XYZ file of C-alpha atoms in Angstrom:
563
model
C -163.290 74.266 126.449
C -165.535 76.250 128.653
C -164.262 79.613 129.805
C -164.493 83.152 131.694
C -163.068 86.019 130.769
C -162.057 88.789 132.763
C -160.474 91.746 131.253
C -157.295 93.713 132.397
C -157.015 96.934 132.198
C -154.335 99.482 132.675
C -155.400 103.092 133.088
C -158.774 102.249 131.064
C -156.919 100.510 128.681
C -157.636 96.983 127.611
C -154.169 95.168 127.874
C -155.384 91.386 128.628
C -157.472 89.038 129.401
C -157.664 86.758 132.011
C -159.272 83.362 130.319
C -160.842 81.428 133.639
C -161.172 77.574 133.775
C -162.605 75.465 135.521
C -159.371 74.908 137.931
C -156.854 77.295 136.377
C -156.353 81.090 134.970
C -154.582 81.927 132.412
C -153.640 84.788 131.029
C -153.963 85.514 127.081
C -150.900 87.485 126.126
C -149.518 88.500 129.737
C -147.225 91.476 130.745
C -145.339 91.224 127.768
C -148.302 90.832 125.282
C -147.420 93.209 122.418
C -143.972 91.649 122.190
C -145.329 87.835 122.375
C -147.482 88.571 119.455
C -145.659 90.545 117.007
C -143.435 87.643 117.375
C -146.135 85.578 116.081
C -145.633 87.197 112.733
C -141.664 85.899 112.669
C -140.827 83.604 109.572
C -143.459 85.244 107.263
C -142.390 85.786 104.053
C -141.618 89.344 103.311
C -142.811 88.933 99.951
C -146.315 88.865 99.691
C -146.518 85.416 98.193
C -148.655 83.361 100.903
C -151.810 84.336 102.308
C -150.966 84.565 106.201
C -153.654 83.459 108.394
C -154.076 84.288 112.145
C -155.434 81.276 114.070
C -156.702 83.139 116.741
C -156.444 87.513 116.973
C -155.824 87.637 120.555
C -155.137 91.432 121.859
C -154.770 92.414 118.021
C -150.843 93.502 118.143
C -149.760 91.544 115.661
C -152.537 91.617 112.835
C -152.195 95.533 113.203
C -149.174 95.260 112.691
C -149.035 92.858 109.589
C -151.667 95.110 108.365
C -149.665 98.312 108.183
C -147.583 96.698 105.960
C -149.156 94.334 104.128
C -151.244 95.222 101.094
C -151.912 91.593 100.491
C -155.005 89.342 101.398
C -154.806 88.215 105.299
C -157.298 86.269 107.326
C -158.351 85.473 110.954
C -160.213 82.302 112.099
C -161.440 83.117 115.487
C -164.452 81.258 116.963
C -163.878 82.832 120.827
C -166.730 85.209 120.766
C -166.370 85.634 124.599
C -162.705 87.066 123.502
C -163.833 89.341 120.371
C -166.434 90.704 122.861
C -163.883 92.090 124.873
C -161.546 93.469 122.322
C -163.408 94.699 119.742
C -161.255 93.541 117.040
C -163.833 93.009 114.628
C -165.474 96.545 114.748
C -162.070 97.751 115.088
C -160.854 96.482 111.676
C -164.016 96.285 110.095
C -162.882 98.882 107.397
C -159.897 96.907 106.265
C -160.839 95.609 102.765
C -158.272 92.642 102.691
C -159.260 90.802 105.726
C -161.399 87.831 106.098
C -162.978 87.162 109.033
C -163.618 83.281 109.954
C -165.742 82.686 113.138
C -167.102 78.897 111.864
C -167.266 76.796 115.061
C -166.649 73.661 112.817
C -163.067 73.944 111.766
C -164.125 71.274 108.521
C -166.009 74.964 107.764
C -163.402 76.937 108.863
C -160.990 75.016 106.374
C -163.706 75.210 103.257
C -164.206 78.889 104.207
C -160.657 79.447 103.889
C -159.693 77.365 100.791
C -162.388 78.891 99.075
C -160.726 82.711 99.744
C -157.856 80.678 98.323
C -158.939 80.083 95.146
C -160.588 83.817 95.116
C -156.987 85.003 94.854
C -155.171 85.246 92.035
C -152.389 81.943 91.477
C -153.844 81.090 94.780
C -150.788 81.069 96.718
C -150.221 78.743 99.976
C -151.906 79.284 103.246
C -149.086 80.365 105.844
C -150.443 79.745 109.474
C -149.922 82.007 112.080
C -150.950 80.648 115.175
C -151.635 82.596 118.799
C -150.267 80.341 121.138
C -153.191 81.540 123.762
C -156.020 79.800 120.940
C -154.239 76.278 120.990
C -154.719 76.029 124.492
C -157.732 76.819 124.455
C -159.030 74.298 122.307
C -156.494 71.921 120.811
C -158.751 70.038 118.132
C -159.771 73.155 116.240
C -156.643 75.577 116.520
C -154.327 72.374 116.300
C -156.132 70.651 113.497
C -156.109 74.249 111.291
C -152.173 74.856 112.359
C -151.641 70.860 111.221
C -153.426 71.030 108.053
C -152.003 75.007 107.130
C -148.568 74.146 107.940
C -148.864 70.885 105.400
C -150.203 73.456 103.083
C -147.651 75.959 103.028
C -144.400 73.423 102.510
C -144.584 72.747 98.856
C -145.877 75.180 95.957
C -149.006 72.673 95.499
C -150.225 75.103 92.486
C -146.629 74.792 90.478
C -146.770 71.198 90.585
C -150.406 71.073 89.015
C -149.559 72.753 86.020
C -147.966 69.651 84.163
C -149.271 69.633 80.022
C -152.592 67.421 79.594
C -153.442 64.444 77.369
C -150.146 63.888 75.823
C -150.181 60.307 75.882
C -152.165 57.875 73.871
C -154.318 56.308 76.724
C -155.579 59.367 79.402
C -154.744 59.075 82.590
C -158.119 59.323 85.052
C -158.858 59.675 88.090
C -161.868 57.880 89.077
C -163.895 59.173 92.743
C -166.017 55.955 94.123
C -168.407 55.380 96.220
C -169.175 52.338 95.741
C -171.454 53.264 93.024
C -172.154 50.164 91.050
C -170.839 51.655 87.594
C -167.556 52.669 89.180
C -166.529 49.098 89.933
C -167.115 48.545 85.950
C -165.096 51.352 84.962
C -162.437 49.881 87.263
C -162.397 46.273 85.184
C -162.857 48.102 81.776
C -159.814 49.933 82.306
C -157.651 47.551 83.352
C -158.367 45.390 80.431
C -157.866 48.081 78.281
C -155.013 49.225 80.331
C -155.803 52.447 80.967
C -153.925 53.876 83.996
C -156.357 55.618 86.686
C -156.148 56.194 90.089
C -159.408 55.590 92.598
C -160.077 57.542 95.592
C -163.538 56.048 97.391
C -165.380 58.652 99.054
C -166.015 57.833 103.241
C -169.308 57.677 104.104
C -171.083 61.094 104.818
C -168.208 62.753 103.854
C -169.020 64.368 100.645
C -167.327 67.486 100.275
C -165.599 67.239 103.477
C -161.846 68.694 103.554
C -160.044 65.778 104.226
C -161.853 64.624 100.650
C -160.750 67.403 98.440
C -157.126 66.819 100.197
C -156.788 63.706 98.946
C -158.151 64.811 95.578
C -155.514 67.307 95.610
C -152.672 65.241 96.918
C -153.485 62.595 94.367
C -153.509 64.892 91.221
C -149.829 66.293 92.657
C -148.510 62.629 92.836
C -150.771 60.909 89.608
C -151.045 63.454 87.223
C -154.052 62.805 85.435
C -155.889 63.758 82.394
C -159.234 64.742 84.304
C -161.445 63.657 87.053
C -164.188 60.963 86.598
C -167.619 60.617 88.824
C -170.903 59.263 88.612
C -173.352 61.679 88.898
C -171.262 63.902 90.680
C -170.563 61.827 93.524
C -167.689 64.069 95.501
C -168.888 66.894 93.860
C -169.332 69.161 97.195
C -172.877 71.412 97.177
C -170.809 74.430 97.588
C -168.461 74.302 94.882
C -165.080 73.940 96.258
C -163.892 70.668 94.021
C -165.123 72.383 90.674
C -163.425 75.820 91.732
C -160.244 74.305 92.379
C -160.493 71.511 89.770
C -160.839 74.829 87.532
C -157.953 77.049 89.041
C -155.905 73.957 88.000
C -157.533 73.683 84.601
C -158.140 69.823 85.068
C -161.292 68.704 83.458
C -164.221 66.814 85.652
C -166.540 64.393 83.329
C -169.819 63.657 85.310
C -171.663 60.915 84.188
C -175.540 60.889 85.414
C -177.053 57.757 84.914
C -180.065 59.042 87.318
C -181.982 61.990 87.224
C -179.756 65.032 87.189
C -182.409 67.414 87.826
C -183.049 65.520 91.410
C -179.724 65.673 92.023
C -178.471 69.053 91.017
C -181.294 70.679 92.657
C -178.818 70.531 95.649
C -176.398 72.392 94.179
C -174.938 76.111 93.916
C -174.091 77.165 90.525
C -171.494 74.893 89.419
C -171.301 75.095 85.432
C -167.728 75.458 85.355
C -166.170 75.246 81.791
C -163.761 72.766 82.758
C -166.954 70.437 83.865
C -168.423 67.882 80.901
C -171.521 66.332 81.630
C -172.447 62.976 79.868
C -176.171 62.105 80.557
C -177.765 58.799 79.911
C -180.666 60.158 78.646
C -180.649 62.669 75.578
C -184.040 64.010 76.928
C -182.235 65.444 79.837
C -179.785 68.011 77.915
C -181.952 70.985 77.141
C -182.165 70.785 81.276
C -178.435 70.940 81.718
C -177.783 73.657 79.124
C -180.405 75.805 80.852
C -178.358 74.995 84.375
C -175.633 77.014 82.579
C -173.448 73.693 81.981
C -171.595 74.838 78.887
C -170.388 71.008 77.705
C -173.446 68.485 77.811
C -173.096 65.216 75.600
C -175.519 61.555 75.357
C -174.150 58.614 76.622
C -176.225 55.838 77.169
C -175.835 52.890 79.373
C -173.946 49.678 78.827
C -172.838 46.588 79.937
C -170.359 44.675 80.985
C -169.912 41.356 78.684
C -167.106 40.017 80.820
C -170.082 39.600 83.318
C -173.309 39.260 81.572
C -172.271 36.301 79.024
C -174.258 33.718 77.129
C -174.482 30.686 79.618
C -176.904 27.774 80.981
C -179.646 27.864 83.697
C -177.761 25.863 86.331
C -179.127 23.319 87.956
C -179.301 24.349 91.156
C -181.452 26.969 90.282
C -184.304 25.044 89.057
C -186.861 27.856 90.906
C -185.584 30.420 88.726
C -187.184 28.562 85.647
C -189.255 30.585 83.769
C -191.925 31.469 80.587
C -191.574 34.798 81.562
C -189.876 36.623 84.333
C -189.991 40.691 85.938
C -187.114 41.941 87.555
C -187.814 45.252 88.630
C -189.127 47.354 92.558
C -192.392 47.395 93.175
C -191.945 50.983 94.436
C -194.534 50.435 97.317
C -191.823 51.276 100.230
C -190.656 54.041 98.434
C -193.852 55.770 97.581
C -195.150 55.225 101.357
C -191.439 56.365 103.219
C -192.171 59.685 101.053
C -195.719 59.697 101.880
C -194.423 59.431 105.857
C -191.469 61.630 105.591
C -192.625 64.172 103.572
C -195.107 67.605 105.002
C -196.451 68.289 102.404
C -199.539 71.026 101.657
C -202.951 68.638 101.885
C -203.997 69.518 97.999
C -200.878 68.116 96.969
C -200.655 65.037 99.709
C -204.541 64.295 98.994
C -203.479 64.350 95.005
C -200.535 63.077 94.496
C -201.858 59.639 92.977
C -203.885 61.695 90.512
C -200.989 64.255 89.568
C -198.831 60.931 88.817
C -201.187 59.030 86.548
C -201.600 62.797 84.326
C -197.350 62.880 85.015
C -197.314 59.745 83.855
C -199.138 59.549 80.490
C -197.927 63.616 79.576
C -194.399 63.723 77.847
C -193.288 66.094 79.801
C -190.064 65.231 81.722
C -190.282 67.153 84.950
C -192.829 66.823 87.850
C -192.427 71.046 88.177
C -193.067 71.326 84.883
C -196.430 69.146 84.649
C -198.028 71.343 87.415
C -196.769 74.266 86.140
C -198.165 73.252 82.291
C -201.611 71.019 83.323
C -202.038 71.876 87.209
C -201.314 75.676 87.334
C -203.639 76.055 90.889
C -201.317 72.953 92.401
C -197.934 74.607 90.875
C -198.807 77.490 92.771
C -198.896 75.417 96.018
C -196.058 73.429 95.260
C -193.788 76.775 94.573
C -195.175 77.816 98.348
C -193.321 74.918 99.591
C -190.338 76.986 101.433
C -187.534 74.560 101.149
C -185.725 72.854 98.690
C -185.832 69.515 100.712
C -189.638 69.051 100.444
C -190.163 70.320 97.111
C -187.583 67.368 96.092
C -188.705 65.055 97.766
C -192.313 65.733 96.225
C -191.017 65.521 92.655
C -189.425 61.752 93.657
C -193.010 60.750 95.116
C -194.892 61.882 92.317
C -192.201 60.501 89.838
C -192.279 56.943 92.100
C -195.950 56.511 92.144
C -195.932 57.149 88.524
C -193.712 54.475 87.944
C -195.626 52.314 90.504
C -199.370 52.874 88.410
C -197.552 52.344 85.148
C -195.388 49.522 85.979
C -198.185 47.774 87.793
C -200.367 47.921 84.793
C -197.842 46.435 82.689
C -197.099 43.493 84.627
C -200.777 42.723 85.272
C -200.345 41.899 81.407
C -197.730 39.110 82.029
C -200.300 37.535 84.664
C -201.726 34.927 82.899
C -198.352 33.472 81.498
C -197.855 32.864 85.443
C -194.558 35.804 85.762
C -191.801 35.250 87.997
C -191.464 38.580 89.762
C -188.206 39.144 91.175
C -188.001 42.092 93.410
C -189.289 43.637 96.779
C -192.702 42.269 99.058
C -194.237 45.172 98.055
C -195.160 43.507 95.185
C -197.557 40.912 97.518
C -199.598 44.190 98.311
C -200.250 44.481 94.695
C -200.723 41.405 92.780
C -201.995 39.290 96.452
C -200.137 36.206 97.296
C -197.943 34.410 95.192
C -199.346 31.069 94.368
C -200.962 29.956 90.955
C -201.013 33.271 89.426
C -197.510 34.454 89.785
C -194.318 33.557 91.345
C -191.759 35.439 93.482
C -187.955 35.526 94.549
C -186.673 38.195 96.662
C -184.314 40.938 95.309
C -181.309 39.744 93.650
C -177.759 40.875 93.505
C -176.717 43.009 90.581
C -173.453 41.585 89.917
C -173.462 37.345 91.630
C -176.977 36.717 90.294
C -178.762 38.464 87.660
C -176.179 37.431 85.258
C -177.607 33.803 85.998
C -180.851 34.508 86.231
C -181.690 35.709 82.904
C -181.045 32.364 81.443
C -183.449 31.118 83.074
C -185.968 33.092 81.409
C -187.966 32.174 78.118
C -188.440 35.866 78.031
C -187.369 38.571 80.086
C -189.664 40.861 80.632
C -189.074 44.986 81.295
C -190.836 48.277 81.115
C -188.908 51.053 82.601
C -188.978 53.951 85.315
C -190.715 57.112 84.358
C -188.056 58.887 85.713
C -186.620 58.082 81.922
C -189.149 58.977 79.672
C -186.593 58.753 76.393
C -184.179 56.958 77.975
C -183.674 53.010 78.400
C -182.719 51.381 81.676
C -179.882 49.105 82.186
C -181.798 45.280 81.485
C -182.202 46.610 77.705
C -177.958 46.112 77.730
C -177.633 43.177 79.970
C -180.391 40.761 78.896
C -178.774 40.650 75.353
C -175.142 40.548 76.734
C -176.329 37.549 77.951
C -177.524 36.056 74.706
C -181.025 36.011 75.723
C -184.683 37.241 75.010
C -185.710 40.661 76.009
C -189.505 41.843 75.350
C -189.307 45.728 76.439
C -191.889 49.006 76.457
C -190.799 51.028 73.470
C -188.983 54.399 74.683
C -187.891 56.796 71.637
C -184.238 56.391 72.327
C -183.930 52.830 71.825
C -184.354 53.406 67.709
C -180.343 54.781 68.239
C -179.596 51.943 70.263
C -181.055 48.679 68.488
C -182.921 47.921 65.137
C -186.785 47.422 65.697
C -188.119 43.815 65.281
C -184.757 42.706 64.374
C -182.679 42.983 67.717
C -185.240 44.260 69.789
C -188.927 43.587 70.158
C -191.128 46.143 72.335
C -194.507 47.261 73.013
C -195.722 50.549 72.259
C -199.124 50.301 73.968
C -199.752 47.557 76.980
C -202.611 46.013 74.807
C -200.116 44.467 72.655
C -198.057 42.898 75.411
C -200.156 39.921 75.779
C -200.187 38.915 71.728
C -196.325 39.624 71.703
C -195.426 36.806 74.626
C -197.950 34.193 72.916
C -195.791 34.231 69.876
C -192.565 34.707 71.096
C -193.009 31.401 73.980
C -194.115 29.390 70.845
C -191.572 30.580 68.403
C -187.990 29.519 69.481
C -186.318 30.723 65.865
C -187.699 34.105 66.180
C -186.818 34.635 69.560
C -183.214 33.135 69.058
C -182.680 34.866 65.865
C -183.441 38.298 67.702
C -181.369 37.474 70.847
C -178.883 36.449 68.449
C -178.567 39.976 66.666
C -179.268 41.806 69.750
C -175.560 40.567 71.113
C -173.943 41.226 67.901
C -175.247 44.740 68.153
C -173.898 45.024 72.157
C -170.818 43.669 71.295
C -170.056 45.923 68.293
C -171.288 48.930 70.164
C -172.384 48.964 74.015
C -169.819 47.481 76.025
C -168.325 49.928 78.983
C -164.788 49.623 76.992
C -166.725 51.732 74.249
C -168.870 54.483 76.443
C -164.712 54.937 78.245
C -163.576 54.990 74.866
C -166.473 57.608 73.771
C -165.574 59.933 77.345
C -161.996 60.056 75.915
C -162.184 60.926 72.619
C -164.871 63.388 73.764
C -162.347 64.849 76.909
C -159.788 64.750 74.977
C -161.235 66.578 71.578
C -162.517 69.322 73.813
C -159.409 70.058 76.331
C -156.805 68.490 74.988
C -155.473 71.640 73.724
């Protein structure tokens, strides 16, 4: 609301303020101001066991005194800086030790601001409200949305009903945060086939970390009770902190499962290694990183599949264009590396380079595009660390990481060429390889979940050589082409001799010059090929199905906090 103020005095003494509208006046406390506002402070608790909070200071009478009394914490959310102009109020108290201050304009911040002084405080007791009635006038969304939200707070002793003992029954009970990340929705089927009772709460759209979010968190662990707290590399994990704090003042674990690059995602984040976090990472490569981030519990867990889904079946008829020798499913990363190259302001040595510092990134082991410069390019490091924000300095380490993957996938598939590929994936791929025709074949993108599982069928061999973004690591198709009872001819990556046996389940290519030799047999040898599919499904079946990575997160959870 848009104001005036006038002030009031009474023999040079500030006694009021005259808050001017547009068609009205009204006063703030009027001629009876110190009584109207030390009756603010009626229904308190006399014991000190809530943490009062004035929603708007007006003249001051009542925080002063609360204050002479009080020895406990107290805080003020007051955006009205034409107001605190006039009285003073913060220079006035600035010496008081147990008073917060809230000015946010936002009152999502004001809410995180104050629930994070909530958790500061020992037990954190309940927020009690104490609202001026001057400040809901004044602006009813903010005042009324804090007095709404405290008052729901203060009703029930939220922290009392947390403390309930953990992992006591057989099957833990989770609680899963979506956002429509595709693992979640497996997680979902796996447990309900192996009856494990969870409770899902799907994050809104752009509202990561928002208040209403860590509400419902908090309302559902009240009413569901579970074990821990399940995400996908830490979706609903808010930047600042507040879910981990208060997932840790209640002592109820959080497993985070990154099945992308944590270190592009946690560079976003404050310091949030609580103990009560577990981090499972798909690739083993990326656990000296997390230890160094100060994350205490850090185990592997690779990828799976779902075999409910990906299942041994026929090419079906109608899909006679999917018909393959050999087929590609995979991004051509051409969009990607250009939005980068058009959103990103980046210093010219590293803009005019980048294609140069991703083919050495690409062919050194070293996981980290920071770390490359730093070890093989110390002049570009330099410029790259003179990059002032975060933002940019990310988004350099994805371009460098995508082009990588672009040269190196590129040069793989140019391999496959003369066995005349079908390349599923984006049109990119036209800017690379030239028109589809004689040479090669293409289908747009497919879905993850209605049509891959039919499309790999169709393939005599299915063909794969992963993102560099996983040096170690293998990618999802090394799961789901054997689920599915079929061939899979794959670039060798270190991890995969934990995963499968060598020439028996899995056949790959340690340098591209034998990728041509290994198709030529494998189209002309149908026993081989079978035998190999054959095993590599035994070997997913017996030991990569989702309903054994949940069953691995359990025993792991529950071995390390179920005491």
């Amino acid at each position: 609301m848009n104001y005036t103020v006038q002030p009031i005095y009474d023999s040079d003494q500030l006694v009021d303020i005259l808050l001017i509208e547009a068609d009205r006046a009204r006063h703030l406390v009027g001629r009876y101001g110190k009584r109207l506002e030390e009756r603010m402070l009626e229904g308190l608790p006399n014991k000190e066991s809530v943490l009062p909070v004035f929603l708007g200071s007006g003249m001051g009478y009542a925080l002063e005194a609360l204050l002479q009394t009080w020895e406990g914490p107290v805080a003020v959310v007051d955006k009205e800086e034409a107001i605190l102009q006039e009285t003073a109020l913060r220079q006035r108290f600035a010496g008081c030790t147990n008073l917060l201050w809230i000015e946010a304009q936002d009152s999502q911040e004001a809410l995180a601001a104050l629930t994070r002084w909530q958790m500061d405080q020992p037990d954190c007791p309940p927020l009690f409200p104490v609202p001026h009635p001057a400040y809901k006038r004044l602006d009813p969304d903010y005042y009324g949305e804090l007095v709404h939200h405290l008052r729901a707070s203060s009703q029930s002793d939220f922290w009392a009903q947390t403390r309930y003992p953990r992992f006591t029954g057989v099957i833990p009970r989770v609680l899963l945060l979506s956002s429509g990340y595709f693992l979640i929705g497996e997680f979902q089927s796996a447990c309900d086939r192996m009856g494990v009772p969870y409770a899902l709460i799907v994050l809104p759209d752009k509202e990561v970390g928002k208040q209403e979010f860590v509400e419902d968190v908090l309302q559902t662990i009240v009413s569901f009770r579970p074990d821990f707290v399940l995400t996908i590399n830490h979706l609903g994990v808010d930047r600042e902190g507040i879910l981990t704090g208060l997932l840790e003042k209640m002592q109820i674990p959080l497993a985070s499962w990154f099945v992308d690059n944590p270190h592009l995602i946690l560079y976003h984040y404050n310091d949030l290694s609580s103990p009560w976090t577990m981090i499972f990472t798909w690739d083993a490569d990326n656990i000296p990183t997390l230890q160094r981030r100060g994350f205490k519990h850090v185990h592997y867990l690779p990828l799976g599949t779902d075999v409910h889904r990906f299942r041994p079946r026929s090419c079906s008829s109608q899909h006679g264009s999917w018909k393959a020798d050999i087929s590609f499913v995979g991004n051509s990363m051409v969009h990607k590396v250009g939005a980068k190259v058009e959103q990103g302001d980046f210093p010219g040595p590293l803009l005019t380079g980048y294609k140069d510092i991703a083919r050495g990134f690409g062919a050194s082991p070293v996981q980290e595009v920071e770390a490359y410069l730093r070890e093989y390019e110390p002049a570009l490091a330099r410029c790259f660390l003179e990059i002032p924000d975060t933002e940019t300095r990310l988004a350099y380490e994805a371009l460098v990481t995508w082009q990588a993957t672009l040269t190196y996938r590129l040069s793989c598939v140019r391999q496959i060429i003369p066995f005349v590929p079908l390349i599923v994936g984006d049109d990119g791929w036209e800017d690379l390889l030239g028109v589809p025709g004689k040479q090669w074949q293409y289908h747009d993108a497919m879905n993850y979940y209605t049509e891959l599982p039919e499309f790999y069928p169709c393939s005599t061999i299915n063909f794969n050589c992963t993102s560099l973004q996983m040096k170690g690591a293998v990618n999802q198709r090394v799961f789901d082409v054997p689920a599915c009872g079929q061939f899979l001819l794959t670039d060798h990556r270190q991890q995969i001799e934990d995963l499968f046996e060598r020439d028996k389940e899995v056949i790959c290519f340690c340098d591209q010059g034998e990728i041509q030799d290994l198709v030529r047999f494998y189209l002309t040898h149908e026993t081989a090929r079978t035998r190999i599919a054959t095993r590599a499904r035994e070997r997913v079946l017996a030991e990569h199905t989702y309903e054994q990575r949940i069953t691995t997160i359990f025993q792991v959870m529950r071995a390390t906090y179920g005491s």
